[in-house]
Short mmCIF file of C-alpha atoms (C1' of nucleotides) in Angstrom, two decimals:
data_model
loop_
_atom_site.label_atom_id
_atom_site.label_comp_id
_atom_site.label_asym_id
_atom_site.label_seq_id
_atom_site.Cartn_x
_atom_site.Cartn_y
_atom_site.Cartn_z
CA UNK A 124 -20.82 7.37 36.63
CA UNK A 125 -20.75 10.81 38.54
CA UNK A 126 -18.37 12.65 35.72
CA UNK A 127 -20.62 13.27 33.12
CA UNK A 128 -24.01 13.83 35.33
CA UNK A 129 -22.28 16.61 36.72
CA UNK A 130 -20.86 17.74 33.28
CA UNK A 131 -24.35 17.60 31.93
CA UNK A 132 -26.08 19.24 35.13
CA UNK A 133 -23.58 22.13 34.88
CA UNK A 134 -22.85 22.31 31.61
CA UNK A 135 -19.12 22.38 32.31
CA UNK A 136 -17.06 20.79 30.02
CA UNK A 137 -20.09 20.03 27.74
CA UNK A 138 -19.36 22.65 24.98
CA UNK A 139 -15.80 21.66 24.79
CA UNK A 140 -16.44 18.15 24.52
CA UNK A 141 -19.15 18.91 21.91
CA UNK A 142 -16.92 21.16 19.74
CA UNK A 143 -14.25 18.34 19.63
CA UNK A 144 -16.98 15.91 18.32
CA UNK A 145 -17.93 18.62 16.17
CA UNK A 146 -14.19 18.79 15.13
CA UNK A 147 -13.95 15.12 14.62
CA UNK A 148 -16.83 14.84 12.64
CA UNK A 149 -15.61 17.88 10.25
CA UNK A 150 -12.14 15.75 9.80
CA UNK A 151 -14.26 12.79 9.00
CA UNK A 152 -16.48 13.92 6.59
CA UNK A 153 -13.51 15.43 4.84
CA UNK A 154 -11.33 12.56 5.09
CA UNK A 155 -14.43 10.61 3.60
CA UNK A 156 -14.73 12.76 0.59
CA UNK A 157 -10.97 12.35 -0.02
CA UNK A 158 -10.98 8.53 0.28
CA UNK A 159 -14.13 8.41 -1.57
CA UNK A 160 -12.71 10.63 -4.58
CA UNK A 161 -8.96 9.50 -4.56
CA UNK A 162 -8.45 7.05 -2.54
CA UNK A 163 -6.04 6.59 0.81
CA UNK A 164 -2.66 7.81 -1.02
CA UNK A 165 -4.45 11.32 -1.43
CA UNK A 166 -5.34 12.00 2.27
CA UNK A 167 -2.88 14.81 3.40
CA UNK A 168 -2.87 16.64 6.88
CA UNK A 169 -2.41 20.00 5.21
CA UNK A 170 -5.84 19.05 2.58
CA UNK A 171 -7.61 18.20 5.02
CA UNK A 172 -7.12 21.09 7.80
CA UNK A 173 -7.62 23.16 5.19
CA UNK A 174 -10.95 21.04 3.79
CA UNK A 175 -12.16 20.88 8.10
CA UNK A 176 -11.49 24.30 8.51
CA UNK A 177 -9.22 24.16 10.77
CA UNK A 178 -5.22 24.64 11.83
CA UNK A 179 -2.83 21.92 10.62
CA UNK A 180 -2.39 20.70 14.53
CA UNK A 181 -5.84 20.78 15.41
CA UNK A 182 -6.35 17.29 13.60
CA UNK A 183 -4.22 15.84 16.20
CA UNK A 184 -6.35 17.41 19.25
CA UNK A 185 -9.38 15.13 17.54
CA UNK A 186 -7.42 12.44 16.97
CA UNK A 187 -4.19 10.65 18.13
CA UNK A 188 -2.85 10.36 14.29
CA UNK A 189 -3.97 9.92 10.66
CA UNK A 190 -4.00 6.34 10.96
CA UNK A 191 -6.62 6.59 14.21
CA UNK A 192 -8.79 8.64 11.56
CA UNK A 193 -8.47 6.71 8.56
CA UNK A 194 -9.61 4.01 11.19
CA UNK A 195 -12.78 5.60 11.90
CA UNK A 196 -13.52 6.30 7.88
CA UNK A 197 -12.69 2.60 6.98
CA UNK A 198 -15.63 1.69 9.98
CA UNK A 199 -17.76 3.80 8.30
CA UNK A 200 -16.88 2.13 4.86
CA UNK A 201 -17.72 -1.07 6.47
CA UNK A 202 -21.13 0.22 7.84
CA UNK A 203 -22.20 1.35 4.36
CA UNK A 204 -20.88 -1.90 3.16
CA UNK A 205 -22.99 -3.98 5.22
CA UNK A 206 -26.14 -1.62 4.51
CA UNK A 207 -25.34 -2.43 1.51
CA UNK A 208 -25.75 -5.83 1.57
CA UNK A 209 -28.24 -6.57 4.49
CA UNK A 210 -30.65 -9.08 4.29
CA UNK A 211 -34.41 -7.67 3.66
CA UNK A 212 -35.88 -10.60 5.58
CA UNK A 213 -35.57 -14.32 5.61
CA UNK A 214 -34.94 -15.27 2.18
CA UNK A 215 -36.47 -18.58 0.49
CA UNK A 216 -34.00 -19.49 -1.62
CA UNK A 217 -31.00 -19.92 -0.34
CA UNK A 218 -28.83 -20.59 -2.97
CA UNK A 219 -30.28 -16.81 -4.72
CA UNK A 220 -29.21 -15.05 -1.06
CA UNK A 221 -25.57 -16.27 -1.36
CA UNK A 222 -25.23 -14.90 -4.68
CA UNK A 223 -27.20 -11.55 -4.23
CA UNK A 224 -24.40 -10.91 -1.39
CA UNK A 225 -21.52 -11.97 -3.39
CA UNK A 226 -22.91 -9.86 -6.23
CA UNK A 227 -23.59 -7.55 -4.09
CA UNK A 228 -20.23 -7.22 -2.53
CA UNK A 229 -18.68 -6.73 -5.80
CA UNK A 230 -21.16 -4.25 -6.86
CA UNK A 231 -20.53 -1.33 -3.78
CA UNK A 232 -16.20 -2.53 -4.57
CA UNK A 233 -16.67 -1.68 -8.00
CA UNK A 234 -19.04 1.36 -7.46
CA UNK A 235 -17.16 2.72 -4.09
CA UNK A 236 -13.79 1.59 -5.38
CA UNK A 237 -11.30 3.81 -3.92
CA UNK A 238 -13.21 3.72 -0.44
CA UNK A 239 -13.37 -0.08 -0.42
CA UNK A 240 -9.57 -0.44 -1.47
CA UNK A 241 -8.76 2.14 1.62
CA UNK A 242 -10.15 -1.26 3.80
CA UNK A 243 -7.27 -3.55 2.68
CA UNK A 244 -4.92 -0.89 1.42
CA UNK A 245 -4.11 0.55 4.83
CA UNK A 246 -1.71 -0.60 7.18
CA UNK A 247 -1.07 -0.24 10.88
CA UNK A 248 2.67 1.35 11.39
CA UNK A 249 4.98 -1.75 12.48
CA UNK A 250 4.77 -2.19 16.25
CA UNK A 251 0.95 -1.08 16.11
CA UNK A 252 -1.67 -3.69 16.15
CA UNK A 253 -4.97 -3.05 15.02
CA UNK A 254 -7.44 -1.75 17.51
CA UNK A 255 -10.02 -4.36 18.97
CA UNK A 256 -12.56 -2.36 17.99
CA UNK A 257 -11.46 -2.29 14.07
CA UNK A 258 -11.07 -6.27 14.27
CA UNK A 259 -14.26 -6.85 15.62
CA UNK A 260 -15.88 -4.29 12.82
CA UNK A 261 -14.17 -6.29 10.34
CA UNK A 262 -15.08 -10.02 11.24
CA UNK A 263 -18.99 -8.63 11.20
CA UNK A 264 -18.34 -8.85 7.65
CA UNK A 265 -17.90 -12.75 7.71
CA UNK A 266 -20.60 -12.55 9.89
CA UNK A 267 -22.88 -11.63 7.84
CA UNK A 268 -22.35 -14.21 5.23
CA UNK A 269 -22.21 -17.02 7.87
CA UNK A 270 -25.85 -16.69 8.94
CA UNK A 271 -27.28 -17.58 5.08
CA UNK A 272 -24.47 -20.31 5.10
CA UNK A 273 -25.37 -21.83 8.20
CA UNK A 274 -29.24 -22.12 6.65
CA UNK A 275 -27.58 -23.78 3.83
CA UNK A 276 -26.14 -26.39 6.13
CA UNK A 277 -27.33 -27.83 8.57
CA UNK A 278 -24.76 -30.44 8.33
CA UNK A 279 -21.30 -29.44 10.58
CA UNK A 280 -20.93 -28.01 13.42
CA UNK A 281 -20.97 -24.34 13.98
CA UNK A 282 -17.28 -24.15 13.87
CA UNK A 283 -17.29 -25.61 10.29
CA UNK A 284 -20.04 -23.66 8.79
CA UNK A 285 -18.22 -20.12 10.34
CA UNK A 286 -15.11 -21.63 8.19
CA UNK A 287 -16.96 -22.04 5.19
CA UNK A 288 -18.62 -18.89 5.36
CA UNK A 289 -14.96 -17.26 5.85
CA UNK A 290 -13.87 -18.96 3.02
CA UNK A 291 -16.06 -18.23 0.49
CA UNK A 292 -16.17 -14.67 1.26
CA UNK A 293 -12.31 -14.84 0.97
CA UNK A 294 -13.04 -16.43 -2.25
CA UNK A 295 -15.35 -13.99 -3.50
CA UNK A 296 -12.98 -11.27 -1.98
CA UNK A 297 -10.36 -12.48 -4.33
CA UNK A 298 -12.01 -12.51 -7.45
CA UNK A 299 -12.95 -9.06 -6.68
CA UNK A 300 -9.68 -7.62 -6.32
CA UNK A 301 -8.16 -9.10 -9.67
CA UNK A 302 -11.04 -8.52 -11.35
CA UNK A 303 -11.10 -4.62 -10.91
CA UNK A 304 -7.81 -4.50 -10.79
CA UNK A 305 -6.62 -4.60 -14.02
CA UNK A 306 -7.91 -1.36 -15.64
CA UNK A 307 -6.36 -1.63 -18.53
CA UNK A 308 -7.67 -4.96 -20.51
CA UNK A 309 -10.55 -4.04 -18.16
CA UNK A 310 -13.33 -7.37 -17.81
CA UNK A 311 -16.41 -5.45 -19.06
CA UNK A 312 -19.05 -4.99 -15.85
CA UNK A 313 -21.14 -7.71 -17.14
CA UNK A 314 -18.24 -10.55 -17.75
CA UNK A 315 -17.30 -9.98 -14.63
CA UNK A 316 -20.54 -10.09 -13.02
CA UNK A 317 -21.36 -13.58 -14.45
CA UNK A 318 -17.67 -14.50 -13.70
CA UNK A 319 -18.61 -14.16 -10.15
CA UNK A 320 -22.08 -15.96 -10.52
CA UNK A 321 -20.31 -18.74 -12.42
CA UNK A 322 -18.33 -19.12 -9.31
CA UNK A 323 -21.17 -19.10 -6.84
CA UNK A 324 -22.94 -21.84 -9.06
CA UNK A 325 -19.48 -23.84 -8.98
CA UNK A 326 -18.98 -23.55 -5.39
CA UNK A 327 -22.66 -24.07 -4.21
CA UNK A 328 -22.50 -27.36 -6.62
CA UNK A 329 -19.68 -28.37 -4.93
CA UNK A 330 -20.80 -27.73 -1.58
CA UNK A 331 -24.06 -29.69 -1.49
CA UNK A 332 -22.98 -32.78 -3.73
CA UNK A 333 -20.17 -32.93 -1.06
CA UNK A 334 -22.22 -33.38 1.94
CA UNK B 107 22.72 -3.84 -35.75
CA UNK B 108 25.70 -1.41 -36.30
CA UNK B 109 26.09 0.23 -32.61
CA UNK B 110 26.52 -2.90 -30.45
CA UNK B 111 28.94 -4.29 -32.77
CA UNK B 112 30.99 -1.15 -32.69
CA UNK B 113 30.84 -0.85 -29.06
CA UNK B 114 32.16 -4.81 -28.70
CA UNK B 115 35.00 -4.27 -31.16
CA UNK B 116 36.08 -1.32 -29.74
CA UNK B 117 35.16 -1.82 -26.14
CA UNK B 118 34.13 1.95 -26.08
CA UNK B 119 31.21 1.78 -23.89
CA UNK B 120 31.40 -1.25 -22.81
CA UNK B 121 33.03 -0.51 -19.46
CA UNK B 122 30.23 2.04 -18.63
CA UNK B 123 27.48 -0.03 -19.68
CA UNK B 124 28.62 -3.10 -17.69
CA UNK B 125 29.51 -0.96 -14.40
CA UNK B 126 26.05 0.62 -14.77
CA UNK B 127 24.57 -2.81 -15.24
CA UNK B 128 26.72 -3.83 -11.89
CA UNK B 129 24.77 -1.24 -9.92
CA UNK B 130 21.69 -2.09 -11.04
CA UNK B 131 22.48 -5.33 -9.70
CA UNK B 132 23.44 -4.62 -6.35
CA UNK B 133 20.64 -2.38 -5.74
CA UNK B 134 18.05 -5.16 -7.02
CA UNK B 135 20.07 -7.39 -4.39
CA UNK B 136 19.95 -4.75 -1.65
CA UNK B 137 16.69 -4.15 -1.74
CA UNK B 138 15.83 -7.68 -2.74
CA UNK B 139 17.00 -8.10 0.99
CA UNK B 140 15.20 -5.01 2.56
CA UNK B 141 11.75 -6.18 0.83
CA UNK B 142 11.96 -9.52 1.65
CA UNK B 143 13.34 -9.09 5.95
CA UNK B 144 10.83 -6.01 6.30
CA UNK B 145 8.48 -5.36 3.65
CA UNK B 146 8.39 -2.68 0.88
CA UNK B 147 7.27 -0.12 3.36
CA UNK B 148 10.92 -0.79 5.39
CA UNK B 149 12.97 0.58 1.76
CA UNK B 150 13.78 3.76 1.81
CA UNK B 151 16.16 5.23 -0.79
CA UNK B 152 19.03 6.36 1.64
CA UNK B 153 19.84 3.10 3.25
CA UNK B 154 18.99 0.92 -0.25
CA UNK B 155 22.34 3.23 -1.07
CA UNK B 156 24.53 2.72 2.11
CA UNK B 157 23.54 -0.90 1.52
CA UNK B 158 24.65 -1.29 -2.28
CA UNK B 159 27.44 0.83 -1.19
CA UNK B 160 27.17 3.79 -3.85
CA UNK B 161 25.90 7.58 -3.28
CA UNK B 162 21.89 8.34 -2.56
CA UNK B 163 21.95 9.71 -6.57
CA UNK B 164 23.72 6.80 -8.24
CA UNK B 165 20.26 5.53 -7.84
CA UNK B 166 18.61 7.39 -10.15
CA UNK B 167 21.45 6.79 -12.69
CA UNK B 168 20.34 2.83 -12.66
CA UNK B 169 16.79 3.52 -12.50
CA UNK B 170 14.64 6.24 -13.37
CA UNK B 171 12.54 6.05 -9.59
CA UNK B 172 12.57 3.49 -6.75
CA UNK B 173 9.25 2.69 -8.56
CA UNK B 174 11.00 1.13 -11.48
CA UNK B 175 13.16 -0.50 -9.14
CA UNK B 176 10.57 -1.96 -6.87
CA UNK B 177 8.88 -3.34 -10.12
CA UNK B 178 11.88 -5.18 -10.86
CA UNK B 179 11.71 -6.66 -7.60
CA UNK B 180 8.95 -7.80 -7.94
CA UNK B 181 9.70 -9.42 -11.24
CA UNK B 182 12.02 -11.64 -9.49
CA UNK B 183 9.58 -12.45 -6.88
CA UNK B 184 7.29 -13.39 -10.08
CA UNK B 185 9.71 -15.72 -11.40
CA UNK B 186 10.63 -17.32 -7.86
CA UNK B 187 6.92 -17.76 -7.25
CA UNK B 188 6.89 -19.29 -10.74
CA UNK B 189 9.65 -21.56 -10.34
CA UNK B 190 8.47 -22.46 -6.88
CA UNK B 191 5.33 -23.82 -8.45
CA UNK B 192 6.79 -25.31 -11.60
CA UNK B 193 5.07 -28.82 -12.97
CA UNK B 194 7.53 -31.25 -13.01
CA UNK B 195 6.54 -33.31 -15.91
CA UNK B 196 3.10 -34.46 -17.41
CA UNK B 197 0.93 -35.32 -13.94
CA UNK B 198 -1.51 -38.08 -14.46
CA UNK B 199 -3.90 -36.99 -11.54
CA UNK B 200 -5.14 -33.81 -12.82
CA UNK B 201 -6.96 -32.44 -9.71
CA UNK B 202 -3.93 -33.60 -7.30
CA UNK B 203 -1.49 -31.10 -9.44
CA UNK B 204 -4.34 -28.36 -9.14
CA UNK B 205 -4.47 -29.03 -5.48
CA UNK B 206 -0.97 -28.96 -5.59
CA UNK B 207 -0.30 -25.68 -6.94
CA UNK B 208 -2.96 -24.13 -5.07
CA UNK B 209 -1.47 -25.10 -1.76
CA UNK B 210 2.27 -24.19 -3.41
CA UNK B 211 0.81 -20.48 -4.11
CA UNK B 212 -0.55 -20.64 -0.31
CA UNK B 213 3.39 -22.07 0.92
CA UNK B 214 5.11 -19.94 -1.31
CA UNK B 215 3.15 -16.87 -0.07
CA UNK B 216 3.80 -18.36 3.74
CA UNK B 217 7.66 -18.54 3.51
CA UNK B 218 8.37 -15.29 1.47
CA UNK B 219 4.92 -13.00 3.69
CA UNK B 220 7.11 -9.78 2.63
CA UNK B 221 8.25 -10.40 -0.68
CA UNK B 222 4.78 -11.71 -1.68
CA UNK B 223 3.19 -8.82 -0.17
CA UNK B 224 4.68 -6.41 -2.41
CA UNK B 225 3.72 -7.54 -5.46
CA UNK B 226 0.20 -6.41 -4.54
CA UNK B 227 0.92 -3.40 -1.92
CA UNK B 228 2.78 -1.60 -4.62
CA UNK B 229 1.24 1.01 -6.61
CA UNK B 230 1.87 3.17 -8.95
CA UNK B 231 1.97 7.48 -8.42
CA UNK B 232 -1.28 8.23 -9.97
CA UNK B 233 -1.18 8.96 -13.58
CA UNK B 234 1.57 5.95 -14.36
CA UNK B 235 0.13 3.18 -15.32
CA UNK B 236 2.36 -0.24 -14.76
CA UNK B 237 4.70 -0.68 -17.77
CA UNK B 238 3.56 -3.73 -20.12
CA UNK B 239 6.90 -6.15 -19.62
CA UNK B 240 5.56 -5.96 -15.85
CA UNK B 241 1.85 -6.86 -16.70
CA UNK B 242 3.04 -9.56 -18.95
CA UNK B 243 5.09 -10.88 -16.31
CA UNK B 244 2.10 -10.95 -13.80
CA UNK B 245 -0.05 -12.82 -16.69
CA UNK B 246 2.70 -15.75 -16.41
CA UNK B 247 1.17 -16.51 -13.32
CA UNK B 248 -2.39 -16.79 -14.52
CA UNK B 249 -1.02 -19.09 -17.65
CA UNK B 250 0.62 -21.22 -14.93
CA UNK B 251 -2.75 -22.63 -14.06
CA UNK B 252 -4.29 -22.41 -17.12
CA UNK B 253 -2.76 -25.43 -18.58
CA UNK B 254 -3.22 -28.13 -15.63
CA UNK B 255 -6.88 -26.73 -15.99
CA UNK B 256 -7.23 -26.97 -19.36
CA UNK B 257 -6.39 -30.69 -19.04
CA UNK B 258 -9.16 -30.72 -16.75
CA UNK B 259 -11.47 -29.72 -18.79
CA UNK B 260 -11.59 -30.47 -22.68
CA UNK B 261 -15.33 -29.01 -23.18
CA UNK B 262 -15.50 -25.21 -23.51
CA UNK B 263 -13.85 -23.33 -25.50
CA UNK B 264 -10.08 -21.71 -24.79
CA UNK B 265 -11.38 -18.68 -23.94
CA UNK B 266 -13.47 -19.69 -21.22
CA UNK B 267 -10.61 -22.13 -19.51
CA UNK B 268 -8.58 -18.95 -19.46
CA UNK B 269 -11.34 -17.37 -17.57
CA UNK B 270 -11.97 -20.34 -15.12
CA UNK B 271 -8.23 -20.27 -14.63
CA UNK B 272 -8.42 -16.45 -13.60
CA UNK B 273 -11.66 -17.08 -10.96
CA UNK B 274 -9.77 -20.28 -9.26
CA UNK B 275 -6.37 -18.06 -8.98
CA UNK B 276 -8.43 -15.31 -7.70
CA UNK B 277 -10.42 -17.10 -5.59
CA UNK B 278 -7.09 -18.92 -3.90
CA UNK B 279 -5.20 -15.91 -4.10
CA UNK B 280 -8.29 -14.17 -1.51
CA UNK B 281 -8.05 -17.17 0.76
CA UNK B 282 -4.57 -16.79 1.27
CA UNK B 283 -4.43 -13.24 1.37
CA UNK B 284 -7.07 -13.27 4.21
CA UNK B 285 -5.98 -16.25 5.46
CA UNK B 286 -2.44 -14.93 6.56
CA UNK B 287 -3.71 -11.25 7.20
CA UNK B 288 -4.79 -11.91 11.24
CA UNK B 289 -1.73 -12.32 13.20
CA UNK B 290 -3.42 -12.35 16.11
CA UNK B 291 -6.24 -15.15 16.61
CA UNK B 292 -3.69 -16.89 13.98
CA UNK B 293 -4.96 -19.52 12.06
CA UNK B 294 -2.76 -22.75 12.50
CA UNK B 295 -0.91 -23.19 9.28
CA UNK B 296 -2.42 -26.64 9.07
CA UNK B 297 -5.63 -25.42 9.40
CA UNK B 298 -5.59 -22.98 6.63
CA UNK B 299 -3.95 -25.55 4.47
CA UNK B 300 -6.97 -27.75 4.99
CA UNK B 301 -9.35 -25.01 4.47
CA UNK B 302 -7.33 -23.98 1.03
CA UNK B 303 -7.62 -28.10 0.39
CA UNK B 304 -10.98 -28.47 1.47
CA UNK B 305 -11.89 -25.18 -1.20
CA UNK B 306 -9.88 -27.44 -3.45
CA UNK B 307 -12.27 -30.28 -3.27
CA UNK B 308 -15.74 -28.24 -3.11
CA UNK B 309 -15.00 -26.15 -6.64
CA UNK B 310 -13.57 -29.02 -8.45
CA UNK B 311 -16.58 -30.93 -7.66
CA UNK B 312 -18.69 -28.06 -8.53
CA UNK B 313 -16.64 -27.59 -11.84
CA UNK B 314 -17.04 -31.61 -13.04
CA UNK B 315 -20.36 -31.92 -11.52
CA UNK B 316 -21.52 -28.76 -13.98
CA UNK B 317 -19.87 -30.11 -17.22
"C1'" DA C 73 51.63 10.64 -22.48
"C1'" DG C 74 48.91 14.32 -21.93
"C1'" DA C 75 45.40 17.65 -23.13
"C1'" DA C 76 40.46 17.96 -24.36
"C1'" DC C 77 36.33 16.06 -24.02
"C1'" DA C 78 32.46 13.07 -22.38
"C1'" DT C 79 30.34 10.46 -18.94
"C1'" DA C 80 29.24 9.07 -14.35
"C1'" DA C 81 29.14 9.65 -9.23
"C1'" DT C 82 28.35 12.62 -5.50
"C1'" DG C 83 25.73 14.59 -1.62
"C1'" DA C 84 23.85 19.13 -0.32
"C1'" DA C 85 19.61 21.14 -1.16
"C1'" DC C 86 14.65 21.08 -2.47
"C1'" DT C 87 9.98 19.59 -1.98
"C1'" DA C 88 6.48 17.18 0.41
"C1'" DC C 89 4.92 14.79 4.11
"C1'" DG C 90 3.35 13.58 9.29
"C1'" DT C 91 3.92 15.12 13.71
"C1'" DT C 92 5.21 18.14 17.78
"C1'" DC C 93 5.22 21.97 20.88
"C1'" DA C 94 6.01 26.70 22.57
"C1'" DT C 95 2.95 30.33 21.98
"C1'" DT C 96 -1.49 32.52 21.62
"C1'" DA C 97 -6.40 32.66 22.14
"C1'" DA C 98 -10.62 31.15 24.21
"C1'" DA C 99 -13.46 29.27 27.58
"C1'" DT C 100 -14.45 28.47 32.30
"C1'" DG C 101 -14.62 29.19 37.40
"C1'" DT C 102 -14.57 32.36 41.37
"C1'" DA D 182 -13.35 41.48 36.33
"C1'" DC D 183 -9.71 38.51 37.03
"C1'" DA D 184 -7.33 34.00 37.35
"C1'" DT D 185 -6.97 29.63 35.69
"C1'" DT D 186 -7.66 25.88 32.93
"C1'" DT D 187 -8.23 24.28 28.24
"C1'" DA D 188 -7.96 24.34 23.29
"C1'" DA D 189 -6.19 26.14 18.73
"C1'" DT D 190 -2.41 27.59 16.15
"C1'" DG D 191 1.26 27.22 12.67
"C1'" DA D 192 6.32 27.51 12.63
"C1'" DA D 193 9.65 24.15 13.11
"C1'" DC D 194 11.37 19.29 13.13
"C1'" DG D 195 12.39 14.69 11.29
"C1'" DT D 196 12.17 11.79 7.53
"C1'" DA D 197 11.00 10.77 3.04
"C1'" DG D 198 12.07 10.85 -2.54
"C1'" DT D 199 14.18 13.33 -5.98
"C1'" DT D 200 17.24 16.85 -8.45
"C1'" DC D 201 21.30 19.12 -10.01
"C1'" DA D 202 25.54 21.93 -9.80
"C1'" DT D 203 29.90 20.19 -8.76
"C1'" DT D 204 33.54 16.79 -8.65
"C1'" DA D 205 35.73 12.69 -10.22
"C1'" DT D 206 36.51 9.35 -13.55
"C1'" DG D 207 36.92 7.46 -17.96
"C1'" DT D 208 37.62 7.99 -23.19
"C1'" DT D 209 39.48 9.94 -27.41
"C1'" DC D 210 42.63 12.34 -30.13
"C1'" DT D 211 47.20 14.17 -31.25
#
DNA sequence: AGAACATAATGAACTACGTTCATTAAATGT
DNA sequence: ACATTTAATGAACGTAGTTCATTATGTTCT
């Protein structure tokens, strides 16, 4: 606990430290735009020095390699994502809460697409696992569709209800995919929309007449 | 009708045409092998050559980029994956031949993680869109469970079978996709096969219990 | 068969990329 | 002010996909 006390008392390394964060964010924010505007394929070194104002080998002072960056801009994605979606309060009926997030999660795909595909589009180099920290950003996701589940069943045991939740928000995942993906014969918004709330009606049917 | 005839008679350009169709061959094979042992990102134009055992350009004389090549790939995967899941005859139990080419798609994707990976990793350069033939093939696999549904369900109209058929691929496409992502905290084959069943049961229910 | 022509195969070279590292510049400590 | 530690720089490297002048191989005609 001493390092950084002293670092802040004397002010030693605190600028450097501060101008790397400041470096970091710069990368960030550009790498953002880049993903947000093209998608992942689009993200070059050379762009994005040039877009941070910076040298070419500075982005690897800030960071260990692209794929520790695009990392950090797919956490972000999942941040806004679950902004996105939170809950305003506790919700009366159920049933409408399940659907407003699976609507919901189809709405920020389709209106954040290339930033959203960047989350499943990536992939670690073989060898390299994904971080802890990225895993555990990732499964707040399910999380956050297992707490309305678990209201809507109080039958089962915890364990159950967290595989229910994960697999209907693999289920919804799916149908968002394929349904934006094709953009040619492209599913109007709308038919797609009530595709998806078709489903939820199906699967919530299914769910309670099933115990 | 003229030039084909000409060529047979003669055998002018047959030779050519049948050596060119050779390489094509072995570099489908080749890299039929590299896709399927390591994944698409493990094919890289140099060794796809060592491996079909002709020079790095003799590619581009079979195929115009290793983008048309990996397409055709991924055309045979299409027709494995179809074949793999093929009906046998008429199946009296309607919802048992659902269940059973739901958990086929989930087995199929198990045994052949690689190949079945790159027929949705792949994308095209920006600007390309995917050539027809290869959309059409990708379609097959949608019709594949339209007609076991279909039988399912003689109210609605055809149009909206074909569109239940798309959500319940979709929706077990995302549950195996997610469900074989983690390699760490694995989920136990059986297990995901009972969740993929158990999904099975709760939409099927949902679907009859709905009209 | 052999010359003239057409077609295909070849791999060095080009472009584009991520990453590294010897060099230069800046910040910090005394 | 100087010495020392730390960070920024961009040329250079390794590895990709793709091209194209050159070489080799077939094909056609006399």
């Amino acid at each position: 606990m001493g390092p950084w006390r002293i670092e802040f008392l004397s002010g030693s390394k605190d600028k450097s430290a501060t101008r790397r964060e400041n470096l970091r964010e710069r990368l960030l924010d550009a790498a953002e735009v880049v993903i947000g505007d093209k998608g992942l394929s689009a993200l070059k070194a050379r762009d994005l020095a040039e877009r941070a104002g910076c040298a070419l080998g500075a982005i690897y002072t800030a960071f260990h390699d692209l794929d520790e960056l695009i990392l950090q801009v797919n956490a972000r994605t999942l941040s806004q994502l679950e902004q996105a979606l939170a809950t305003p309060h506790e919700v009366p009926k159920k049933k409408k809460e399940l659907r407003r997030l699976a609507l919901g999660y189809l709405h920020y795909a389709r209106a954040n697409e290339p930033r959203w595909r960047a989350l499943f589009e990536h992939r670690m180099p073989p060898g390299k696992p994904l971080p802890n920290w990225y895993a555990d950003e990732r499964s707040r996701l399910f999380m956050l569709l297992e707490a309305p589940l678990a209201r809507l069943l109080p039958h089962g045991d915890a364990e159950s209800r967290r595989l229910k939740a994960r697999m209907l928000f693999s289920a919804v995942h799916g149908i968002t995919v394929l349904g934006l993906e094709e953009k040619l014969a492209p599913t109007p918004e709308a038919a797609l929309d009530g595709q998806l709330s078709d489903f939820m009606d199906i699967f919530l049917r299914g769910l309670n007449d099933g115990g």
